[in-house]
XYZ file of C-alpha atoms in Angstrom:
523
model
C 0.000 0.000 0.000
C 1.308 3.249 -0.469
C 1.761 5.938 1.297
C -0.916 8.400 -0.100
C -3.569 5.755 -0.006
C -2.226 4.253 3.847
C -4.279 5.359 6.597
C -3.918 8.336 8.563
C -2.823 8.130 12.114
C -5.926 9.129 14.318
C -5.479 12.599 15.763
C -5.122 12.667 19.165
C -8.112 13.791 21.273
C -7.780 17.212 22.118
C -7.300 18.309 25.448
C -10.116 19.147 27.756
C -10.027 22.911 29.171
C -9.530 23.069 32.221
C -12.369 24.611 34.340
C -11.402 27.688 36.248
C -12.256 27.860 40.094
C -15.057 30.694 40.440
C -15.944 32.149 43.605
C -18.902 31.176 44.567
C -22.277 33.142 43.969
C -23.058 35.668 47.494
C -26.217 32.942 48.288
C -23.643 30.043 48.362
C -21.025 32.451 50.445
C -23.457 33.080 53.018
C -24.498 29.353 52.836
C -21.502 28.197 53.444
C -20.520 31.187 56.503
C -23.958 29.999 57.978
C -22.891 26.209 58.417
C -19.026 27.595 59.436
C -20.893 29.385 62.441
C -23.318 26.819 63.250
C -20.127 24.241 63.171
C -18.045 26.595 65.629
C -21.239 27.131 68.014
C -20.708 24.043 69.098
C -17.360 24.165 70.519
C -17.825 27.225 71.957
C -19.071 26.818 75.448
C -22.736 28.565 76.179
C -22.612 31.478 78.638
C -24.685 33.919 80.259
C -24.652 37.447 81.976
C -26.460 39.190 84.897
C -28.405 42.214 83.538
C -28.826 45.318 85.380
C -32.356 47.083 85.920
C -32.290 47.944 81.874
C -31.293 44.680 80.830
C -27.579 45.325 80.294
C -24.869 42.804 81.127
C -22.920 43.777 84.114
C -19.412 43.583 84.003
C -17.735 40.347 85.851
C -20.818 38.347 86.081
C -20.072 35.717 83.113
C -20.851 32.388 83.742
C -20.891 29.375 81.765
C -24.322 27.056 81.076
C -24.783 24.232 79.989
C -25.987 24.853 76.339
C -29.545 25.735 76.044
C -30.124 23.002 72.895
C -29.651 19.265 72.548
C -27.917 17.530 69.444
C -31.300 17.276 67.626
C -32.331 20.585 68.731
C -28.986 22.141 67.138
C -29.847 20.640 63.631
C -33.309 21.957 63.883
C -31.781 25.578 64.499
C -29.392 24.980 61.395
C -32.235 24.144 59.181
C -34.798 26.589 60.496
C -32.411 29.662 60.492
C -32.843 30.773 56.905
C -36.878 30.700 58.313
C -36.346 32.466 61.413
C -33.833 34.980 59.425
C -36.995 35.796 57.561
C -39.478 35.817 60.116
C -38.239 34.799 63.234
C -39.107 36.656 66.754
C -37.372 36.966 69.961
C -39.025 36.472 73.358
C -38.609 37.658 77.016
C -35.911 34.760 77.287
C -34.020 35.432 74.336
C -35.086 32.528 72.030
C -35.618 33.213 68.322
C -38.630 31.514 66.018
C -41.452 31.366 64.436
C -43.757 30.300 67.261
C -43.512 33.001 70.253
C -44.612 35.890 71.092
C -42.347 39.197 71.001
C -40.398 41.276 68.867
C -39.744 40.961 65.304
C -36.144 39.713 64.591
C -35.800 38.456 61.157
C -36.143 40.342 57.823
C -39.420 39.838 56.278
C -39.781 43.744 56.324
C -36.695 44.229 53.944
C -37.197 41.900 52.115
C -41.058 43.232 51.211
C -39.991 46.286 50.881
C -37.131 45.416 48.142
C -39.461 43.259 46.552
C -42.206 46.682 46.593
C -39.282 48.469 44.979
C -38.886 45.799 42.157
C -42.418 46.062 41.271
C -42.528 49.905 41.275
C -38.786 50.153 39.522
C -40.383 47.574 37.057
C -43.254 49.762 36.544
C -41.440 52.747 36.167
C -38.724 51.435 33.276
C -41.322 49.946 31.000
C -42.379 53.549 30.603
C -38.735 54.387 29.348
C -39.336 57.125 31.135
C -36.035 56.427 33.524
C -34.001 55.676 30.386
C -34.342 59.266 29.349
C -33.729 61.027 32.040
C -30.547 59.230 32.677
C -29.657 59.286 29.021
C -30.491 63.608 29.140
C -28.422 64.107 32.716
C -25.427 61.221 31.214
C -25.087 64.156 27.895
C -24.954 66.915 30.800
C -22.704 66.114 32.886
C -20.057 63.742 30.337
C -17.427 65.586 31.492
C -17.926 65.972 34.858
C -19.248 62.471 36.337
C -16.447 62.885 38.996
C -18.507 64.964 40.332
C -22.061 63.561 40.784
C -19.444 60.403 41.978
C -18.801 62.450 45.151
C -22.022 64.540 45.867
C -23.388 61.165 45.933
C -21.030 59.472 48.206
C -20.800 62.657 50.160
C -24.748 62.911 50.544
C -25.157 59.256 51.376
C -22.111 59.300 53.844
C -24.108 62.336 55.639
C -27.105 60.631 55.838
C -25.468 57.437 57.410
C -24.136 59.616 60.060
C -26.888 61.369 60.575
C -29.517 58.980 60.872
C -27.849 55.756 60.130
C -29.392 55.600 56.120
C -28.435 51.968 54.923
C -30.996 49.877 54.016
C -32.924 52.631 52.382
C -29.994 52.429 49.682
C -31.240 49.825 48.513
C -33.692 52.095 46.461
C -31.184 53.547 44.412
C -29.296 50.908 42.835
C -31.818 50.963 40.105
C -31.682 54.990 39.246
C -27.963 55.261 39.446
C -26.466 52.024 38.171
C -28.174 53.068 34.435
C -26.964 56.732 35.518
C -23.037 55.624 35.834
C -23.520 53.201 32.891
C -24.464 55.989 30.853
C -21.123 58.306 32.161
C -18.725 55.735 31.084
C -18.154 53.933 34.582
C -18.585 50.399 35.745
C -20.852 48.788 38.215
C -18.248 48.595 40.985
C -18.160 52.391 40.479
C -22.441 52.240 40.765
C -22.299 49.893 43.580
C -19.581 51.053 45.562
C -20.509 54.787 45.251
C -23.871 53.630 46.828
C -21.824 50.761 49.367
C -19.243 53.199 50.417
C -20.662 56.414 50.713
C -23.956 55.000 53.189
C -21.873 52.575 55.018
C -18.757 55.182 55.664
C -21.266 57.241 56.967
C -22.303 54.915 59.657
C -18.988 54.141 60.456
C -18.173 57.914 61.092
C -21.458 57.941 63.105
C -22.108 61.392 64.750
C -25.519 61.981 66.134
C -26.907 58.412 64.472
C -29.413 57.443 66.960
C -29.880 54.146 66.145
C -26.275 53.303 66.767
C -24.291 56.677 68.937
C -27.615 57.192 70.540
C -28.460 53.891 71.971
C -24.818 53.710 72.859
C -24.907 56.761 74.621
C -28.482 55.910 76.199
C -26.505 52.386 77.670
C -23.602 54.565 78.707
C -25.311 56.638 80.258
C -23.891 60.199 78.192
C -24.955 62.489 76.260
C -25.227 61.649 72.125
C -23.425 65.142 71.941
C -20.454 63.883 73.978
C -17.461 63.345 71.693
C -19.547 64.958 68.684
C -16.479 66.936 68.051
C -14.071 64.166 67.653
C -16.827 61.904 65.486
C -16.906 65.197 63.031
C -13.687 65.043 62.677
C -13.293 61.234 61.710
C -16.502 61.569 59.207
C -14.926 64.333 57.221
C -11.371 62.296 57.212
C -12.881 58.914 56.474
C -15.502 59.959 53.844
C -12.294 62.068 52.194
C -10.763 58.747 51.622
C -13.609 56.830 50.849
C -14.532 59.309 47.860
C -10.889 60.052 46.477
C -10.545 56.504 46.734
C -13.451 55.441 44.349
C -13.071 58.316 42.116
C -9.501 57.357 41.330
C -10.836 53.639 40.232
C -13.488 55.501 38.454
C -11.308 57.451 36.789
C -9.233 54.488 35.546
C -11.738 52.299 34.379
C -13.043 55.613 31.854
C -10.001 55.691 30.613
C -9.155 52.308 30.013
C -12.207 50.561 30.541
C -9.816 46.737 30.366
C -9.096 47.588 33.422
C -12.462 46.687 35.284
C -12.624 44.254 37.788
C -16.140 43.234 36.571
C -16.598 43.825 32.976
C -18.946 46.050 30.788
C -22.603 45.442 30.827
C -23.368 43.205 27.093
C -26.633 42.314 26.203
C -26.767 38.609 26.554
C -29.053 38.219 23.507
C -31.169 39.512 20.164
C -34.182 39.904 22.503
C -32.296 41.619 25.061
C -30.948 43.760 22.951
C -33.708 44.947 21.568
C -35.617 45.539 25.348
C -32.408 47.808 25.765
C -31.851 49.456 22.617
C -29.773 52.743 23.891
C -31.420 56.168 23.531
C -31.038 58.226 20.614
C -29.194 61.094 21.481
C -31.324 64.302 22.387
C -34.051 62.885 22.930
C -36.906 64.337 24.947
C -39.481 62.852 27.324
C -42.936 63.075 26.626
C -45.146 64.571 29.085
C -45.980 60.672 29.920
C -42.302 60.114 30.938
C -42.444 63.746 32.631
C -45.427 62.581 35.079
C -43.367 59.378 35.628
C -40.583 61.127 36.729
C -41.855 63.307 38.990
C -43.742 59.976 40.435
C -40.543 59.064 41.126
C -38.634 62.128 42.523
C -41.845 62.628 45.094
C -41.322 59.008 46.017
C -37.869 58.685 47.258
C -37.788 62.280 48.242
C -40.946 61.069 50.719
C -38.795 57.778 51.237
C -35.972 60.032 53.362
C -37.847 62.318 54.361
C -40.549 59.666 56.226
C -37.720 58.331 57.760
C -35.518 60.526 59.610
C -35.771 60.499 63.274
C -35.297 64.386 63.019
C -36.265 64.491 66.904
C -33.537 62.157 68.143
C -31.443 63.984 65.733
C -31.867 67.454 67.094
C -33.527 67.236 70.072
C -31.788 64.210 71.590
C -30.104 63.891 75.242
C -28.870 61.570 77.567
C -31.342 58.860 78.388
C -33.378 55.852 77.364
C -31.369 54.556 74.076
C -33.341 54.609 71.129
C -34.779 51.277 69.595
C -33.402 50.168 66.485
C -35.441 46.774 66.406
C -38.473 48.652 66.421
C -37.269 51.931 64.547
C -38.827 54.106 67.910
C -37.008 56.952 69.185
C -36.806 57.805 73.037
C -37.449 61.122 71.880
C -40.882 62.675 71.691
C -41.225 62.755 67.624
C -41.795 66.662 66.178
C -45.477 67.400 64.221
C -44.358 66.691 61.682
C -42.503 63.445 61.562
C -43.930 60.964 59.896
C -41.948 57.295 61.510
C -42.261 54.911 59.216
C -40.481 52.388 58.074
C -40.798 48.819 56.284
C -44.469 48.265 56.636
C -45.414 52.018 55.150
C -42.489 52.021 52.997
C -43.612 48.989 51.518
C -46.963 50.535 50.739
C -45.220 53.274 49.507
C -43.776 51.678 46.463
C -46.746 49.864 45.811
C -49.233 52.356 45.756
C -46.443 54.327 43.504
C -46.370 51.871 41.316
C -50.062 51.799 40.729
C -49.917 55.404 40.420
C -47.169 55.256 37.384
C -49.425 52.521 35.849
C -52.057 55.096 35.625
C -50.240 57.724 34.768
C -48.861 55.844 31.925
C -52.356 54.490 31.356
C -51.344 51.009 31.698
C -54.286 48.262 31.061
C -54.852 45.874 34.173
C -52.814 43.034 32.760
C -50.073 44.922 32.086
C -49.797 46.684 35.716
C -49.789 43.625 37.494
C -47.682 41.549 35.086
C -44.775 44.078 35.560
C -45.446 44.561 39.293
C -45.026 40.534 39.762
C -41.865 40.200 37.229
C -40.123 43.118 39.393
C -41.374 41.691 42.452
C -39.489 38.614 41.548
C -36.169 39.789 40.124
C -35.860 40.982 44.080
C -36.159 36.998 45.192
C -32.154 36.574 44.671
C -31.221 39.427 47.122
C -33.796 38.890 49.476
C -32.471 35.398 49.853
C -29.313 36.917 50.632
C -30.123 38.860 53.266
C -32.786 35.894 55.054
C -29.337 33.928 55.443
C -27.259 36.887 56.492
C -29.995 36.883 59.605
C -29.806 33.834 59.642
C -26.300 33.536 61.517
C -27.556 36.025 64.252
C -30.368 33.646 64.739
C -27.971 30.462 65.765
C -25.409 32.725 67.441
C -28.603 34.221 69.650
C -30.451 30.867 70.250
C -27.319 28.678 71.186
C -26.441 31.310 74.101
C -22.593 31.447 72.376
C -23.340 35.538 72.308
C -22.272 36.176 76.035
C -19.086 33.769 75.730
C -17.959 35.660 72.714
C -18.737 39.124 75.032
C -16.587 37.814 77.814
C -13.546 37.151 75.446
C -13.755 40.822 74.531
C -14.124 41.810 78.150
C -11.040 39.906 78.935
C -8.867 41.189 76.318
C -9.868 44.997 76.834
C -9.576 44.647 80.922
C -6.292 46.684 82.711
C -5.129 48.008 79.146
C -3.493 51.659 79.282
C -6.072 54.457 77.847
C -4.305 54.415 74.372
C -4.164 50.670 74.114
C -7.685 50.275 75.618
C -9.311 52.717 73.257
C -7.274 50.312 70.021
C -8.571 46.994 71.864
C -11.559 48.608 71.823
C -11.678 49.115 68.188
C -10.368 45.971 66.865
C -12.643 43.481 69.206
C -15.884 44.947 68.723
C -14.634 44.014 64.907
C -15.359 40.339 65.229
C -18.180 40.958 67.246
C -20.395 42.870 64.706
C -20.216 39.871 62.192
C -21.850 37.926 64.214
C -24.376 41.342 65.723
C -24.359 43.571 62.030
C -27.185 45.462 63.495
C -25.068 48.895 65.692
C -28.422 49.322 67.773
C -28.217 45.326 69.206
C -24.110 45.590 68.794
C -24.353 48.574 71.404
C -27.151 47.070 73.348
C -24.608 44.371 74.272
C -21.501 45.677 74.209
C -21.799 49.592 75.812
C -22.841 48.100 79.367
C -19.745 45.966 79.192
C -17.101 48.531 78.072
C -18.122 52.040 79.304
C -17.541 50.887 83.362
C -13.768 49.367 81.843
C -13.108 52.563 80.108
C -13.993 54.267 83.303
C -10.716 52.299 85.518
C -8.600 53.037 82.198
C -9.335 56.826 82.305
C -11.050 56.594 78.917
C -14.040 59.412 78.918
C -17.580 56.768 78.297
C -17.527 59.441 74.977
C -14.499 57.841 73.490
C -15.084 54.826 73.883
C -18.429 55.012 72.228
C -16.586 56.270 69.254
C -14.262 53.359 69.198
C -17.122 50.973 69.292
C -18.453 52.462 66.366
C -14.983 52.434 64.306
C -14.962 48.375 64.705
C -18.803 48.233 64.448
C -18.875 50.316 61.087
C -15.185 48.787 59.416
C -16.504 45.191 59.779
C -20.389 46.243 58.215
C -17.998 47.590 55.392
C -17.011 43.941 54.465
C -19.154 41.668 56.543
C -21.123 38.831 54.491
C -23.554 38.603 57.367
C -24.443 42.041 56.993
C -27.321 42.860 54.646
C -26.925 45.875 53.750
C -23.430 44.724 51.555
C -24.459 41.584 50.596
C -27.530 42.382 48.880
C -26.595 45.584 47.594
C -24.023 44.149 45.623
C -26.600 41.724 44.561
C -29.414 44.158 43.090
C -25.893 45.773 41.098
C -24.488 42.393 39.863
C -21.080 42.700 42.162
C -19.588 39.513 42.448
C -18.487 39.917 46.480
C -15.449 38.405 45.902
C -14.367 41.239 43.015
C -16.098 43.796 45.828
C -13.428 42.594 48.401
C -10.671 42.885 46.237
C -11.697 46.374 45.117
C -11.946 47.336 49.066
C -9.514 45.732 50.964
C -7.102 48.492 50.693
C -9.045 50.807 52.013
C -10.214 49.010 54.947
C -6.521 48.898 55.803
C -6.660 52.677 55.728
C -9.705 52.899 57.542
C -8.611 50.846 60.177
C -4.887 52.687 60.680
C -6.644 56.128 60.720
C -9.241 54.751 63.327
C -6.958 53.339 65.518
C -4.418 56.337 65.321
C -7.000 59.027 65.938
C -8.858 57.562 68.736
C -5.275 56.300 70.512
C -4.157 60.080 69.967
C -7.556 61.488 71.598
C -7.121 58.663 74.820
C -3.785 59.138 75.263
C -4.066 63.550 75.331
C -6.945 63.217 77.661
């Protein structure tokens, strides 16, 4: 046989691509941190405090219990913490489910209110209405999206520290993400504009009353105590926070390779065509006009309706305000309003309705867009159920106290500078497993303002450490909601957030730490 007619070797198979190790998806993160907690609750022994007349823990009365659950029992809380996450309340003994009497604990109120805000944000962008406005402002201010970058930050940082504005972000993510698209930026730029500017805020709390005023209610002080030195660390920390996103914003215009998550691409024809981008100069119709003013009157009743402007201005020394049950110890002005999830929920939905019949929407149509936006929210609000849920097993295996005695230890006969540091960095820990400042404080302030009294640290300043630790670890916590489904409504993997943030939470930390030993150690 020869050669041209002899059979070809076979070709060797080609070889199989390797599969690249992703990081998982936030619901699988906070899966997984769930089981690591519920798997570390039971070596850590279960403890308890005495509580003074208010119902604080008193300082040197730890003691350990035997735990509270049997083996059974602690599978049933692993499985049933996701439920109680959602809808879970805590009675007179400290036990959190679904079957008791008491106050609410888990999330079912954010999570109805972000899936209210699908619908209406559903609503809203059929009308295209959105899409135009963004499209109009994007042409005005091309060359200077820098600065709506920082008014933004700056105005959500001031609101955090003001009044402790965080969840209510949520909201937003749908107005500005199109907004920064639209400028040239990314979603990190979207998300963490939103992320960094709110949660910076409450870090540099100053007259927050759901976190500086029930700490100063449990320390017995005035939320004006230490005001000065909390102004000072806001302006410093929301400086870096801004000059540090605007400088990755800046970057990723110019060279937009350089983005840690990519360029939004429609995924197909259909999708494409749903999204077709806006011819430029064009001009809303009075429809879209009505729709947009909808909207503005919305989320400028949103903030307004919730602003404890009494405990704000009016606040002194006292009974702590309740951030479980968004009431202030303060008497509220006329003309506060107090709502929060139930009425905000309402809000949204009734707006919605409204925009439908603005837009002259037929029945079918309304409600059809109302459940597809209500739905879109069912990823996120999974997120934050399980970020609950690991404050639900940490509360109802009695593990809470033990992990409040370690920090007492480690603070206990430290110098003023070193004590006011401690202070910082153990109360870091601590909020991942309490993300909520008002139930951090709760805890915490009856412990540490007596010790900060025998190292001749003023009760002020060691509030204002507190908060430092409290408000660096809600800045990359996965347990706390806020972060975790924020980044989900913007499509932020949380793995590409921390990489984008971890230098800066260096900072933060250094500058904390510094500024607080400097203001401990001069008396």
């Amino acid at each position: 046989m020869s050669a041209t007619t002899a059979e070809a070797p076979p070709e060797a198979p080609a070889p199989r691509p390797r599969r690249r190790l992703r990081f998982p998806s936030a619901i699988t993160t906070l899966a997984i941190v769930m089981v690591a907690v519920w798997v570390a609750a039971l070596f850590v022994p279960s403890g308890t405090y005495q509580l003074d007349a208010d119902g604080g823990p008193i300082p040197g009365t730890y003691t350990q219990v035997p735990s509270p659950l049997t083996g059974a029992e602690r599978v049933e809380q692993l499985l049933l913490s996701p439920v109680n996450g959602l809808y879970g309340l805590i009675n007179g003994d400290g036990v959190v489910d679904t079957e008791t009497v008491g106050h609410l604990f888990g999330s079912i109120g954010v999570v109805m209110f972000i899936m209210a805000l699908g619908a209406f944000i559903s609503v809203a962008f059929s009308t295209r209405s959105l899409e135009v406005g963004v499209s109009r402002l994007a042409d005005r201010l091309r060359d200077r999206g820098w600065l709506l970058v920082a008014a933004i930050m700056v105005l959500f940082s001031l609101l955090g520290s003001t009044m402790g504005f965080s969840v209510e972000t949520f909201g937003f993510y749908p107005l500005l993400i199109p907004l920064f698209l639209a400028l040239g930026y990314d979603r990190m730029v979207a998300a963490t504009a939103i992320l960094l500017g709110a949660l910076t805020g409450s870090m540099a709390s100053t007259v927050n009353p759901f976190s500086i005023g029930v700490a100063s209610g449990e320390a017995g002080v005035s939320i004006g105590d230490g005001i000065a030195l909390r102004v000072l660390l806001w302006v410093v920390l929301t400086t870096m926070a801004v000059l540090f996103v605007l400088r990755y914003a800046r970057r990723v215009r110019r060279d937009p390779g350089t983005s840690l998550v990519g360029f939004d691409q429609p995924a197909d024809e259909d999708e494409a065509d749903e999204h077709e981008a806006i011819p430029p100069g064009t001009r809303l119709t009075r429809t879209q006009t009505w729709v947009l003013v909808v909207t503005v009157l919305t989320f400028a009743l949103m903030i307004f309706s919730v602003i404890p402007w009494s405990s704000i201005f009016g606040s002194t020394g006292g009974p702590a305000d309740d951030g479980l049950t968004h009431q202030t110890a303060t008497a509220p002005y006329w003309f506060e309003l107090g709502w929060w999830f139930p009425e905000l929920t309402m809000l949204f939905v009734v707006a919605a309705i409204v925009v439908g019949l603005v837009a002259r929407m037929g029945e079918g149509k309304l409600v059809g867009l109302i459940a597809r936006g209500a739905a879109d929210m069912i990823g996120p609000a999974i997120v934050i159920l399980l970020a609950r849920g690991v404050s639900v097993i940490m509360t109802n295996t009695d593990t809470l106290d033990t992990v409040l005695h370690a920090m007492e230890n480690a603070v206990t006969g430290a110098a003023a500078a070193a004590f006011t540091a401690l202070v910082t960095i153990v109360n870091i820990p601590l909020a991942f497993l309490i993300p909520s400042s008002s139930g951090h404080a709760t805890l915490a302030m009856p412990l540490l303002a007596p010790l900060g009294d025998f190292a001749g640290v003023s009760r002020s300043l060691v509030i204002t450490a507190f908060q430092m630790g409290h408000g660096l670890m809600l800045l990359f916590a996965p347990t706390n909601a806020v972060l975790v489904g924020g980044l989900a409504i913007a499509k932020v993997g949380y793995d590409k957030y921390l990489r984008f943030v971890w230098p800066l939470l260096a900072a933060n930390l250094v500058v904390a730490i510094v500024v607080v030993g400097i203001a401990a150690a001069t008396g």
